[in-house]
mmCIF file of C-alpha atoms and ligand atoms in Angstrom:
data_model
loop_
_atom_site.group_PDB
_atom_site.id
_atom_site.type_symbol
_atom_site.label_atom_id
_atom_site.label_comp_id
_atom_site.label_asym_id
_atom_site.label_seq_id
_atom_site.Cartn_x
_atom_site.Cartn_y
_atom_site.Cartn_z
ATOM 1 C CA MET A 1 -12.110 -29.879 -15.453
ATOM 2 C CA SER A 2 -10.588 -26.474 -14.950
ATOM 3 C CA SER A 3 -11.398 -25.029 -18.381
ATOM 4 C CA THR A 4 -15.044 -26.109 -18.450
ATOM 5 C CA ALA A 5 -17.815 -23.599 -17.867
ATOM 6 C CA THR A 6 -19.682 -24.236 -14.631
ATOM 7 C CA ASN A 7 -23.401 -24.154 -14.040
ATOM 8 C CA PRO A 8 -24.527 -22.694 -11.676
ATOM 9 C CA PRO A 9 -21.641 -20.249 -12.088
ATOM 10 C CA VAL A 10 -18.876 -20.796 -9.558
ATOM 11 C CA TYR A 11 -15.606 -18.889 -9.445
ATOM 12 C CA ARG A 12 -12.400 -20.702 -8.551
ATOM 13 C CA LEU A 13 -10.040 -18.609 -6.432
ATOM 14 C CA LEU A 14 -6.493 -19.898 -6.647
ATOM 15 C CA GLY A 15 -4.642 -18.478 -3.667
ATOM 16 C CA GLY A 16 -2.228 -19.412 -0.953
ATOM 17 C CA PRO A 17 -1.827 -19.440 2.752
ATOM 18 C CA GLY A 18 -0.063 -16.306 3.959
ATOM 19 C CA SER A 19 -0.964 -14.373 0.793
ATOM 20 C CA PRO A 20 -2.612 -11.104 1.734
ATOM 21 C CA TYR A 21 -4.116 -10.480 -1.709
ATOM 22 C CA SER A 22 -5.523 -13.955 -1.854
ATOM 23 C CA LEU A 23 -7.293 -13.488 1.477
ATOM 24 C CA LYS A 24 -8.484 -10.020 0.404
ATOM 25 C CA MET A 25 -10.196 -11.636 -2.602
ATOM 26 C CA ARG A 26 -11.632 -14.521 -0.572
ATOM 27 C CA ALA A 27 -13.123 -12.100 1.957
ATOM 28 C CA LEU A 28 -14.585 -10.016 -0.885
ATOM 29 C CA LEU A 29 -16.191 -12.981 -2.636
ATOM 30 C CA ARG A 30 -17.633 -14.139 0.652
ATOM 31 C CA TYR A 31 -19.008 -10.649 1.475
ATOM 32 C CA ARG A 32 -20.513 -10.329 -2.036
ATOM 33 C CA ARG A 33 -21.991 -13.810 -1.787
ATOM 34 C CA LEU A 34 -20.424 -14.827 -5.112
ATOM 35 C CA PRO A 35 -20.243 -18.611 -5.156
ATOM 36 C CA HIS A 36 -16.618 -19.734 -5.268
ATOM 37 C CA HIS A 37 -14.196 -22.477 -4.333
ATOM 38 C CA TRP A 38 -11.001 -21.652 -2.525
ATOM 39 C CA ILE A 39 -8.095 -23.633 -3.970
ATOM 40 C CA VAL A 40 -4.461 -23.823 -3.026
ATOM 41 C CA PRO A 41 -3.001 -24.895 -6.353
ATOM 42 C CA GLN A 42 -0.675 -27.876 -6.159
ATOM 43 C CA GLY A 43 2.757 -27.420 -7.589
ATOM 44 C CA TYR A 44 2.325 -23.637 -7.273
ATOM 45 C CA LEU A 45 4.314 -22.146 -10.143
ATOM 46 C CA GLY A 46 6.028 -25.379 -11.206
ATOM 47 C CA SER A 47 5.626 -26.139 -14.929
ATOM 48 C CA LYS A 48 3.014 -28.807 -14.284
ATOM 49 C CA GLY A 49 0.961 -26.611 -11.909
ATOM 50 C CA GLU A 50 -2.298 -25.039 -12.887
ATOM 51 C CA LEU A 51 -1.010 -21.450 -12.558
ATOM 52 C CA HIS A 52 1.870 -22.049 -14.884
ATOM 53 C CA GLN A 53 -0.388 -23.740 -17.367
ATOM 54 C CA ALA A 54 -2.713 -20.704 -17.186
ATOM 55 C CA GLY A 55 0.218 -18.385 -17.812
ATOM 56 C CA LYS A 56 -0.005 -16.694 -14.410
ATOM 57 C CA GLY A 57 3.054 -15.936 -12.242
ATOM 58 C CA MET A 58 1.291 -14.529 -9.201
ATOM 59 C CA ILE A 59 -1.519 -15.282 -6.784
ATOM 60 C CA PRO A 60 -4.386 -14.741 -6.399
ATOM 61 C CA VAL A 61 -5.761 -15.840 -9.734
ATOM 62 C CA LEU A 62 -9.529 -16.003 -10.272
ATOM 63 C CA GLN A 63 -10.894 -18.502 -12.727
ATOM 64 C CA TYR A 64 -14.200 -17.218 -14.036
ATOM 65 C CA PRO A 65 -17.109 -19.614 -14.543
ATOM 66 C CA ASP A 66 -16.388 -19.519 -18.333
ATOM 67 C CA GLY A 67 -12.988 -21.100 -17.613
ATOM 68 C CA HIS A 68 -10.781 -18.051 -18.206
ATOM 69 C CA TYR A 69 -8.119 -17.091 -15.656
ATOM 70 C CA HIS A 70 -7.605 -13.501 -14.472
ATOM 71 C CA ALA A 71 -5.221 -11.905 -12.012
ATOM 72 C CA ASP A 72 -4.589 -8.674 -10.083
ATOM 73 C CA SER A 73 -6.921 -8.028 -7.179
ATOM 74 C CA THR A 74 -7.890 -4.386 -7.734
ATOM 75 C CA PRO A 75 -8.878 -4.651 -11.381
ATOM 76 C CA LEU A 76 -10.549 -7.972 -10.526
ATOM 77 C CA ILE A 77 -12.649 -6.231 -7.868
ATOM 78 C CA TYR A 78 -13.764 -3.601 -10.453
ATOM 79 C CA ASP A 79 -14.506 -6.255 -13.016
ATOM 80 C CA LEU A 80 -16.620 -8.157 -10.468
ATOM 81 C CA GLU A 81 -18.523 -4.934 -9.820
ATOM 82 C CA ALA A 82 -19.418 -4.737 -13.527
ATOM 83 C CA ARG A 83 -20.291 -8.432 -13.718
ATOM 84 C CA HIS A 84 -22.541 -8.397 -10.591
ATOM 85 C CA ALA A 85 -23.780 -4.823 -10.548
ATOM 86 C CA GLY A 86 -25.873 -3.854 -7.547
ATOM 87 C CA GLN A 87 -25.157 -7.017 -5.603
ATOM 88 C CA ARG A 88 -23.536 -6.004 -2.352
ATOM 89 C CA SER A 89 -21.188 -3.564 -4.126
ATOM 90 C CA VAL A 90 -17.990 -2.561 -2.332
ATOM 91 C CA LEU A 91 -17.970 0.823 -4.002
ATOM 92 C CA PRO A 92 -19.803 3.528 -1.992
ATOM 93 C CA ASP A 93 -22.810 5.001 -3.920
ATOM 94 C CA ASP A 94 -21.334 8.535 -3.584
ATOM 95 C CA PRO A 95 -18.712 8.753 -6.387
ATOM 96 C CA ALA A 96 -16.429 10.934 -4.267
ATOM 97 C CA ALA A 97 -16.452 8.346 -1.479
ATOM 98 C CA ALA A 98 -15.907 5.596 -4.085
ATOM 99 C CA PHE A 99 -12.798 7.477 -5.298
ATOM 100 C CA LEU A 100 -11.439 7.808 -1.745
ATOM 101 C CA SER A 101 -12.125 4.159 -1.069
ATOM 102 C CA HIS A 102 -9.922 3.197 -4.007
ATOM 103 C CA LEU A 103 -7.213 5.656 -2.882
ATOM 104 C CA ILE A 104 -7.058 4.059 0.562
ATOM 105 C CA GLU A 105 -7.144 0.565 -0.880
ATOM 106 C CA ASP A 106 -4.168 1.459 -3.041
ATOM 107 C CA MET A 107 -2.252 2.539 0.104
ATOM 108 C CA ALA A 108 -2.997 -0.822 1.652
ATOM 109 C CA ASP A 109 -1.964 -2.791 -1.408
ATOM 110 C CA GLU A 110 1.163 -0.865 -2.228
ATOM 111 C CA LEU A 111 2.470 0.395 1.163
ATOM 112 C CA LEU A 112 0.975 -1.540 4.024
ATOM 113 C CA VAL A 113 2.156 -4.680 2.293
ATOM 114 C CA ALA A 114 5.765 -3.504 2.767
ATOM 115 C CA ALA A 115 5.303 -3.038 6.498
ATOM 116 C CA MET A 116 3.798 -6.501 6.761
ATOM 117 C CA PHE A 117 6.541 -8.039 4.644
ATOM 118 C CA ASP A 118 9.331 -6.275 6.538
ATOM 119 C CA LEU A 119 8.151 -7.540 9.893
ATOM 120 C CA ARG A 120 7.424 -11.022 8.500
ATOM 121 C CA TRP A 121 10.943 -11.540 7.152
ATOM 122 C CA SER A 122 13.143 -9.697 9.704
ATOM 123 C CA ALA A 123 13.353 -11.368 13.116
ATOM 124 C CA GLU A 124 14.253 -15.050 13.402
ATOM 125 C CA LEU A 125 11.012 -15.753 15.265
ATOM 126 C CA ASP A 126 8.893 -14.433 12.438
ATOM 127 C CA ARG A 127 10.874 -15.978 9.595
ATOM 128 C CA LYS A 128 10.768 -19.404 11.084
ATOM 129 C CA PHE A 129 7.108 -19.377 11.963
ATOM 130 C CA CYS A 130 5.897 -17.716 8.769
ATOM 131 C CA ALA A 131 7.891 -19.798 6.381
ATOM 132 C CA THR A 132 6.938 -23.042 8.124
ATOM 133 C CA ARG A 133 3.253 -22.312 8.343
ATOM 134 C CA GLN A 134 3.039 -21.027 4.819
ATOM 135 C CA LEU A 135 4.830 -23.998 3.301
ATOM 136 C CA SER A 136 2.893 -26.406 5.428
ATOM 137 C CA GLY A 137 -0.295 -24.910 4.026
ATOM 138 C CA TRP A 138 0.973 -25.098 0.470
ATOM 139 C CA LEU A 139 2.379 -28.564 0.657
ATOM 140 C CA GLY A 140 0.103 -30.512 2.999
ATOM 141 C CA PRO A 141 1.468 -33.495 4.908
ATOM 142 C CA ILE A 142 5.255 -33.716 4.496
ATOM 143 C CA ALA A 143 8.138 -35.276 6.459
ATOM 144 C CA ARG A 144 9.686 -32.761 8.845
ATOM 145 C CA PRO A 145 13.252 -32.911 7.375
ATOM 146 C CA ASP A 146 11.840 -32.232 3.885
ATOM 147 C CA LEU A 147 9.737 -29.383 5.190
ATOM 148 C CA GLU A 148 12.717 -27.889 7.030
ATOM 149 C CA ALA A 149 14.865 -27.991 3.892
ATOM 150 C CA LEU A 150 12.200 -26.134 1.948
ATOM 151 C CA VAL A 151 11.669 -23.653 4.752
ATOM 152 C CA GLU A 152 15.329 -22.763 4.596
ATOM 153 C CA LYS A 153 15.225 -22.190 0.812
ATOM 154 C CA PHE A 154 11.985 -20.172 0.955
ATOM 155 C CA THR A 155 13.256 -18.064 3.884
ATOM 156 C CA HIS A 156 16.391 -17.204 1.893
ATOM 157 C CA ARG A 157 14.236 -16.123 -1.064
ATOM 158 C CA GLN A 158 11.926 -13.970 1.006
ATOM 159 C CA THR A 159 14.650 -12.326 3.098
ATOM 160 C CA THR A 160 16.539 -11.472 -0.069
ATOM 161 C CA LEU A 161 13.371 -9.920 -1.440
ATOM 162 C CA ARG A 162 12.918 -7.998 1.838
ATOM 163 C CA SER A 163 16.345 -6.501 1.698
ATOM 164 C CA THR A 164 15.736 -5.363 -1.881
ATOM 165 C CA TRP A 165 12.432 -3.733 -1.003
ATOM 166 C CA VAL A 166 13.386 -2.285 2.351
ATOM 167 C CA ALA A 167 17.066 -1.750 1.888
ATOM 168 C CA THR A 168 17.615 0.832 4.638
ATOM 169 C CA GLU A 169 17.253 0.960 8.372
ATOM 170 C CA GLY A 170 15.297 4.232 7.855
ATOM 171 C CA GLY A 171 12.826 2.291 5.674
ATOM 172 C CA ARG A 172 12.229 -0.160 8.549
ATOM 173 C CA HIS A 173 11.433 2.683 10.976
ATOM 174 C CA LEU A 174 9.247 4.448 8.472
ATOM 175 C CA LEU A 175 7.240 1.325 7.774
ATOM 176 C CA ALA A 176 6.896 0.478 11.451
ATOM 177 C CA ASP A 177 5.636 3.992 12.181
ATOM 178 C CA PHE A 178 3.167 3.686 9.303
ATOM 179 C CA TYR A 179 1.904 0.308 10.552
ATOM 180 C CA VAL A 180 1.248 1.646 14.064
ATOM 181 C CA ALA A 181 -0.416 4.761 12.649
ATOM 182 C CA THR A 182 -2.693 2.654 10.453
ATOM 183 C CA LEU A 183 -3.732 0.559 13.441
ATOM 184 C CA GLY A 184 -4.487 3.722 15.337
ATOM 185 C CA VAL A 185 -6.834 4.965 12.624
ATOM 186 C CA ILE A 186 -8.813 1.753 12.481
ATOM 187 C CA GLU A 187 -8.980 1.532 16.255
ATOM 188 C CA SER A 188 -10.381 5.027 16.335
ATOM 189 C CA MET A 189 -12.819 4.294 13.442
ATOM 190 C CA LEU A 190 -14.222 1.380 15.420
ATOM 191 C CA GLU A 191 -15.515 3.860 17.980
ATOM 192 C CA ARG A 192 -17.901 5.171 15.318
ATOM 193 C CA THR A 193 -18.521 2.773 12.435
ATOM 194 C CA ALA A 194 -17.760 -0.855 11.553
ATOM 195 C CA TYR A 195 -15.983 0.112 8.300
ATOM 196 C CA LEU A 196 -14.476 3.206 6.757
ATOM 197 C CA PHE A 197 -17.532 4.376 4.781
ATOM 198 C CA GLY A 198 -20.243 2.989 6.980
ATOM 199 C CA ASN A 199 -21.576 -0.266 8.311
ATOM 200 C CA ARG A 200 -20.769 -2.196 5.177
ATOM 201 C CA PRO A 201 -17.219 -2.774 3.895
ATOM 202 C CA SER A 202 -15.783 -0.947 0.885
ATOM 203 C CA ILE A 203 -12.870 -1.800 -1.347
ATOM 204 C CA ALA A 204 -10.660 0.146 1.125
ATOM 205 C CA ASP A 205 -11.618 -2.150 3.996
ATOM 206 C CA PHE A 206 -10.842 -5.223 1.910
ATOM 207 C CA GLY A 207 -7.434 -3.821 0.976
ATOM 208 C CA LEU A 208 -6.623 -3.109 4.614
ATOM 209 C CA TYR A 209 -8.017 -6.462 5.637
ATOM 210 C CA GLY A 210 -5.753 -8.385 3.210
ATOM 211 C CA GLN A 211 -2.576 -7.021 4.809
ATOM 212 C CA LEU A 212 -3.827 -6.827 8.374
ATOM 213 C CA SER A 213 -5.125 -10.412 8.257
ATOM 214 C CA GLN A 214 -1.474 -11.385 7.984
ATOM 215 C CA CYS A 215 -0.268 -8.922 10.575
ATOM 216 C CA ALA A 216 -2.786 -10.489 12.978
ATOM 217 C CA VAL A 217 -1.030 -13.860 12.538
ATOM 218 C CA ASP A 218 2.686 -13.065 12.109
ATOM 219 C CA PRO A 219 4.322 -13.076 15.554
ATOM 220 C CA SER A 220 5.876 -9.562 15.754
ATOM 221 C CA ALA A 221 3.166 -7.739 13.845
ATOM 222 C CA SER A 222 0.507 -9.580 15.828
ATOM 223 C CA ALA A 223 2.121 -8.678 19.166
ATOM 224 C CA ILE A 224 1.993 -5.013 18.188
ATOM 225 C CA MET A 225 -1.629 -5.328 17.056
ATOM 226 C CA ARG A 226 -2.765 -7.195 20.159
ATOM 227 C CA ALA A 227 -1.112 -4.677 22.444
ATOM 228 C CA ARG A 228 -2.191 -1.522 20.661
ATOM 229 C CA ALA A 229 -5.301 -2.341 18.652
ATOM 230 C CA PRO A 230 -7.311 -5.229 20.103
ATOM 231 C CA SER A 231 -10.512 -4.127 18.332
ATOM 232 C CA THR A 232 -8.629 -4.033 15.020
ATOM 233 C CA PHE A 233 -7.456 -7.545 15.692
ATOM 234 C CA GLN A 234 -11.101 -8.659 16.028
ATOM 235 C CA TRP A 235 -12.048 -6.605 12.970
ATOM 236 C CA THR A 236 -9.690 -8.716 10.867
ATOM 237 C CA GLN A 237 -11.266 -11.879 12.248
ATOM 238 C CA SER A 238 -14.783 -10.652 11.488
ATOM 239 C CA LEU A 239 -14.124 -9.287 7.979
ATOM 240 C CA ASP A 240 -12.674 -12.633 6.984
ATOM 241 C CA ASP A 241 -16.274 -13.774 6.473
ATOM 242 C CA ALA A 242 -18.737 -10.902 6.327
ATOM 243 C CA CYS A 243 -21.335 -12.769 4.246
ATOM 244 C CA GLY A 244 -23.940 -12.021 6.903
ATOM 245 C CA VAL A 245 -23.203 -8.275 7.182
ATOM 246 C CA GLU A 246 -26.236 -6.113 6.179
ATOM 247 C CA GLY A 247 -25.137 -2.527 6.669
ATOM 248 C CA ASP A 248 -25.494 0.775 4.915
ATOM 249 C CA TRP A 249 -23.171 3.480 3.686
ATOM 250 C CA VAL A 250 -23.237 6.549 5.958
ATOM 251 C CA PRO A 251 -23.211 10.261 5.051
ATOM 252 C CA ALA A 252 -19.924 12.101 4.631
ATOM 253 C CA SER A 253 -20.343 13.848 7.982
ATOM 254 C CA VAL A 254 -20.129 10.397 9.683
ATOM 255 C CA TRP A 255 -17.288 8.860 7.648
ATOM 256 C CA GLU A 256 -15.166 11.954 7.462
ATOM 257 C CA PRO A 257 -13.335 11.735 10.813
ATOM 258 C CA SER A 258 -11.998 8.231 10.034
ATOM 259 C CA VAL A 259 -11.334 8.815 6.372
ATOM 260 C CA ARG A 260 -9.590 12.112 7.157
ATOM 261 C CA GLN A 261 -7.128 10.268 9.393
ATOM 262 C CA MET A 262 -6.459 7.709 6.654
ATOM 263 C CA LEU A 263 -5.951 10.493 4.108
ATOM 264 C CA VAL A 264 -3.368 12.072 6.383
ATOM 265 C CA LEU A 265 -1.371 8.855 5.937
ATOM 266 C CA VAL A 266 -2.020 8.837 2.212
ATOM 267 C CA GLY A 267 -0.693 12.403 1.947
ATOM 268 C CA ARG A 268 2.260 11.816 4.221
ATOM 269 C CA TYR A 269 3.390 8.397 3.038
ATOM 270 C CA HIS A 270 1.560 6.897 0.137
ATOM 271 C CA LEU A 271 1.306 9.472 -2.597
ATOM 272 C CA PRO A 272 4.916 10.607 -1.978
ATOM 273 C CA LEU A 273 5.901 6.913 -2.329
ATOM 274 C CA LEU A 274 4.145 6.591 -5.672
ATOM 275 C CA ILE A 275 5.835 9.824 -6.897
ATOM 276 C CA ALA A 276 9.212 8.585 -5.701
ATOM 277 C CA HIS A 277 8.810 5.442 -7.772
ATOM 278 C CA HIS A 278 7.551 7.370 -10.759
ATOM 279 C CA LEU A 279 10.466 9.854 -10.650
ATOM 280 C CA ALA A 280 13.041 7.064 -10.272
ATOM 281 C CA ILE A 281 11.578 5.099 -13.156
ATOM 282 C CA GLU A 282 11.562 8.135 -15.431
ATOM 283 C CA ALA A 283 15.187 8.849 -14.497
ATOM 284 C CA GLU A 284 15.991 5.191 -15.163
ATOM 285 C CA GLU A 285 17.238 4.724 -11.637
ATOM 286 C CA GLU A 286 17.077 1.333 -10.022
ATOM 287 C CA SER A 287 16.197 2.593 -6.595
ATOM 288 C CA PHE A 288 13.718 5.123 -5.240
ATOM 289 C CA GLU A 289 14.107 7.298 -2.156
ATOM 290 C CA LEU A 290 11.328 8.333 0.169
ATOM 291 C CA VAL A 291 11.956 10.730 3.077
ATOM 292 C CA VAL A 292 9.300 11.058 5.757
ATOM 293 C CA GLY A 293 10.278 13.087 8.787
ATOM 294 C CA GLU A 294 13.696 11.814 9.967
ATOM 295 C CA HIS A 295 13.494 8.521 8.106
ATOM 296 C CA THR A 296 14.713 7.719 4.601
ATOM 297 C CA TRP A 297 13.535 4.610 2.823
ATOM 298 C CA ARG A 298 15.521 3.445 -0.145
ATOM 299 C CA GLY A 299 14.600 0.358 -2.157
ATOM 300 C CA LYS A 300 14.095 -1.122 -5.560
ATOM 301 C CA THR A 301 11.759 0.713 -8.005
ATOM 302 C CA ASP A 302 8.551 -0.925 -8.920
ATOM 303 C CA ARG A 303 6.849 -0.048 -12.236
ATOM 304 C CA TYR A 304 3.473 -1.163 -10.954
ATOM 305 C CA LYS A 305 3.499 1.771 -8.505
ATOM 306 C CA GLN A 306 3.828 4.190 -11.393
ATOM 307 C CA LYS A 307 0.738 2.570 -12.924
ATOM 308 C CA CYS A 308 -1.119 3.021 -9.664
ATOM 309 C CA LEU A 309 -0.240 6.743 -9.635
ATOM 310 C CA VAL A 310 -1.452 7.233 -13.166
ATOM 311 C CA TRP A 311 -4.686 5.249 -12.609
ATOM 312 C CA LEU A 312 -5.495 7.245 -9.480
ATOM 313 C CA GLN A 313 -4.807 10.530 -11.213
ATOM 314 C CA ARG A 314 -7.008 9.532 -14.200
ATOM 315 C CA GLU A 315 -9.781 8.492 -11.843
ATOM 316 C CA TRP A 316 -9.559 11.838 -10.077
ATOM 317 C CA ALA A 317 -9.624 13.784 -13.319
ATOM 318 C CA GLY A 318 -12.575 11.676 -14.547
ATOM 319 C CA LEU A 319 -14.751 12.353 -11.443
ATOM 320 C CA ASP A 320 -17.728 14.592 -12.084
ATOM 321 C CA PRO A 321 -17.032 18.188 -10.965
ATOM 322 C CA ALA A 322 -19.604 18.093 -8.176
ATOM 323 C CA ALA A 323 -18.032 15.022 -6.627
ATOM 324 C CA ARG A 324 -14.526 16.489 -7.075
ATOM 325 C CA ASN A 325 -15.561 19.750 -5.393
ATOM 326 C CA SER A 326 -17.123 17.899 -2.495
ATOM 327 C CA ILE A 327 -13.789 16.386 -1.370
ATOM 328 C CA GLU A 328 -11.231 18.837 -2.731
ATOM 329 C CA PRO A 329 -10.891 20.701 0.600
ATOM 330 C CA LEU A 330 -10.391 17.413 2.461
ATOM 331 C CA LEU A 331 -7.729 16.260 -0.021
ATOM 332 C CA LYS A 332 -6.020 19.636 0.212
ATOM 333 C CA GLU A 333 -5.927 19.706 3.989
ATOM 334 C CA THR A 334 -4.514 16.174 4.126
ATOM 335 C CA GLY A 335 -1.768 16.915 1.555
ATOM 336 C CA CYS A 336 -3.171 14.649 -1.177
ATOM 337 C CA LEU A 337 -4.575 17.126 -3.711
ATOM 338 C CA GLU A 338 -1.458 18.384 -5.391
ATOM 339 C CA ILE A 339 -0.172 14.960 -6.425
ATOM 340 C CA LEU A 340 -3.601 13.758 -7.521
ATOM 341 C CA ALA A 341 -4.233 16.847 -9.603
ATOM 342 C CA THR A 342 -0.844 17.012 -11.338
ATOM 343 C CA PRO A 343 -0.939 14.258 -13.951
ATOM 344 C CA ALA A 344 2.302 12.367 -14.411
ATOM 345 C CA THR A 345 3.339 11.742 -17.976
ATOM 346 C CA PRO A 346 5.453 8.570 -18.088
ATOM 347 C CA GLN A 347 7.406 7.905 -21.238
ATOM 348 C CA ARG A 348 6.073 4.387 -21.325
ATOM 349 C CA PRO A 349 2.307 4.443 -21.821
ATOM 350 C CA VAL A 350 0.165 3.212 -18.947
ATOM 351 C CA PHE A 351 -2.825 1.255 -20.204
ATOM 352 C CA ALA A 352 -6.295 1.312 -18.629
ATOM 353 C CA MET A 353 -6.589 -0.736 -15.414
ATOM 354 C CA ALA A 354 -7.767 -4.254 -16.272
ATOM 355 C CA PRO A 355 -7.361 -7.746 -14.912
ATOM 356 C CA ARG A 356 -4.180 -9.350 -16.185
HETATM 357 N N1 GSH B 401 -1.152 -6.553 -7.532
HETATM 358 C C1 GSH B 401 -1.310 -7.956 -7.244
HETATM 359 C C2 GSH B 401 -0.226 -8.410 -6.246
HETATM 360 C C3 GSH B 401 -0.262 -9.907 -5.992
HETATM 361 C C4 GSH B 401 1.029 -10.394 -5.296
HETATM 362 O O1 GSH B 401 1.949 -9.602 -5.048
HETATM 363 N N2 GSH B 401 1.039 -11.655 -4.967
HETATM 364 C C5 GSH B 401 2.186 -12.273 -4.334
HETATM 365 C C6 GSH B 401 1.746 -13.179 -3.202
HETATM 366 S S1 GSH B 401 0.763 -12.302 -1.991
HETATM 367 C C7 GSH B 401 2.858 -13.176 -5.318
HETATM 368 O O2 GSH B 401 2.221 -13.937 -6.013
HETATM 369 N N3 GSH B 401 4.210 -13.009 -5.475
HETATM 370 C C8 GSH B 401 4.917 -13.790 -6.434
HETATM 371 C C9 GSH B 401 5.971 -14.620 -5.794
HETATM 372 O O3 GSH B 401 6.242 -14.431 -4.590
HETATM 373 O O4 GSH B 401 6.549 -15.438 -6.505
HETATM 374 C C10 GSH B 401 -2.743 -8.203 -6.670
HETATM 375 O O5 GSH B 401 -3.315 -7.241 -6.174
HETATM 376 O O6 GSH B 401 -3.221 -9.294 -6.822
#
């Protein structure tokens, strides 16, 4: 069944409850009106499960109508753009705005995820609720004692991961500040436009949506969002299914106030984070260190972040000069330009971005 081509073409999105990247992809497929089935694969990564059989160790995985399986949400989004060109694209027409939308999406995928994950797996209230509801969604009906035993095991796994990622108290403060600041930017954007680059969502909005869809549900993160950013809370509910949205991109003069505020966060937190990982990897160190203001975040290095840095730098270098010139001042004022324009040269080659 799963390896047979479908007609009419239907994608199969293999994802899970509580997985921000899975929900990011589902919202994107809905918005783009690409026919798909949402599937929570049974057995998850167990050797008999579909993901294992497909050679994939992460979710989401998208099975194309020809039967092939592909993973990694950002390259998937770009591949879907190529496959369905012109159909409710999530890349703004202006190449400069399209670049910025990817830059902001990268911050959501690589940094906002850590803020979500830290809050999800810190306090007892969050751990218990999140592990229980996630496993319940994965497993379906199950006797309570069996569910509780699995919740305990899963919580142990996730809290261990959390302490590897966010190993310092400073990291926790830094991520909490970043989360609140991100909510503030979206709340302010919603005074002007429905999405960052206009009244239709871009790849940046879907990246933010993926993480914030979870923050809206998880008890502590949700309490913060409800108290500080009620419109953002509703934004996450609406973007979950935007198949009926018919909006336009807006001119730079309209998107600039919101995007500028996001870029301030990119320049302050995100690009320094990517550089911190890159430097640690090149020095063969196991942990990176990021200092923002009075807070220091130390955690385990992640090679994927080095790839993100290189991909963004290549994309910047490949932009046509007119597009580059149009946003250079904005990137300079927000502290992003120097890192984007100084190509990193990792010892290990970084291949072109492509679905895995
Ligand atoms: N860069 C990937 C990240 C996907 C990812 O981190 N997925 C998580 C779940 S949200 C996962 O599968 N982790 C593996 C695990 O927990 O075993 C993407 O954008 O799709």
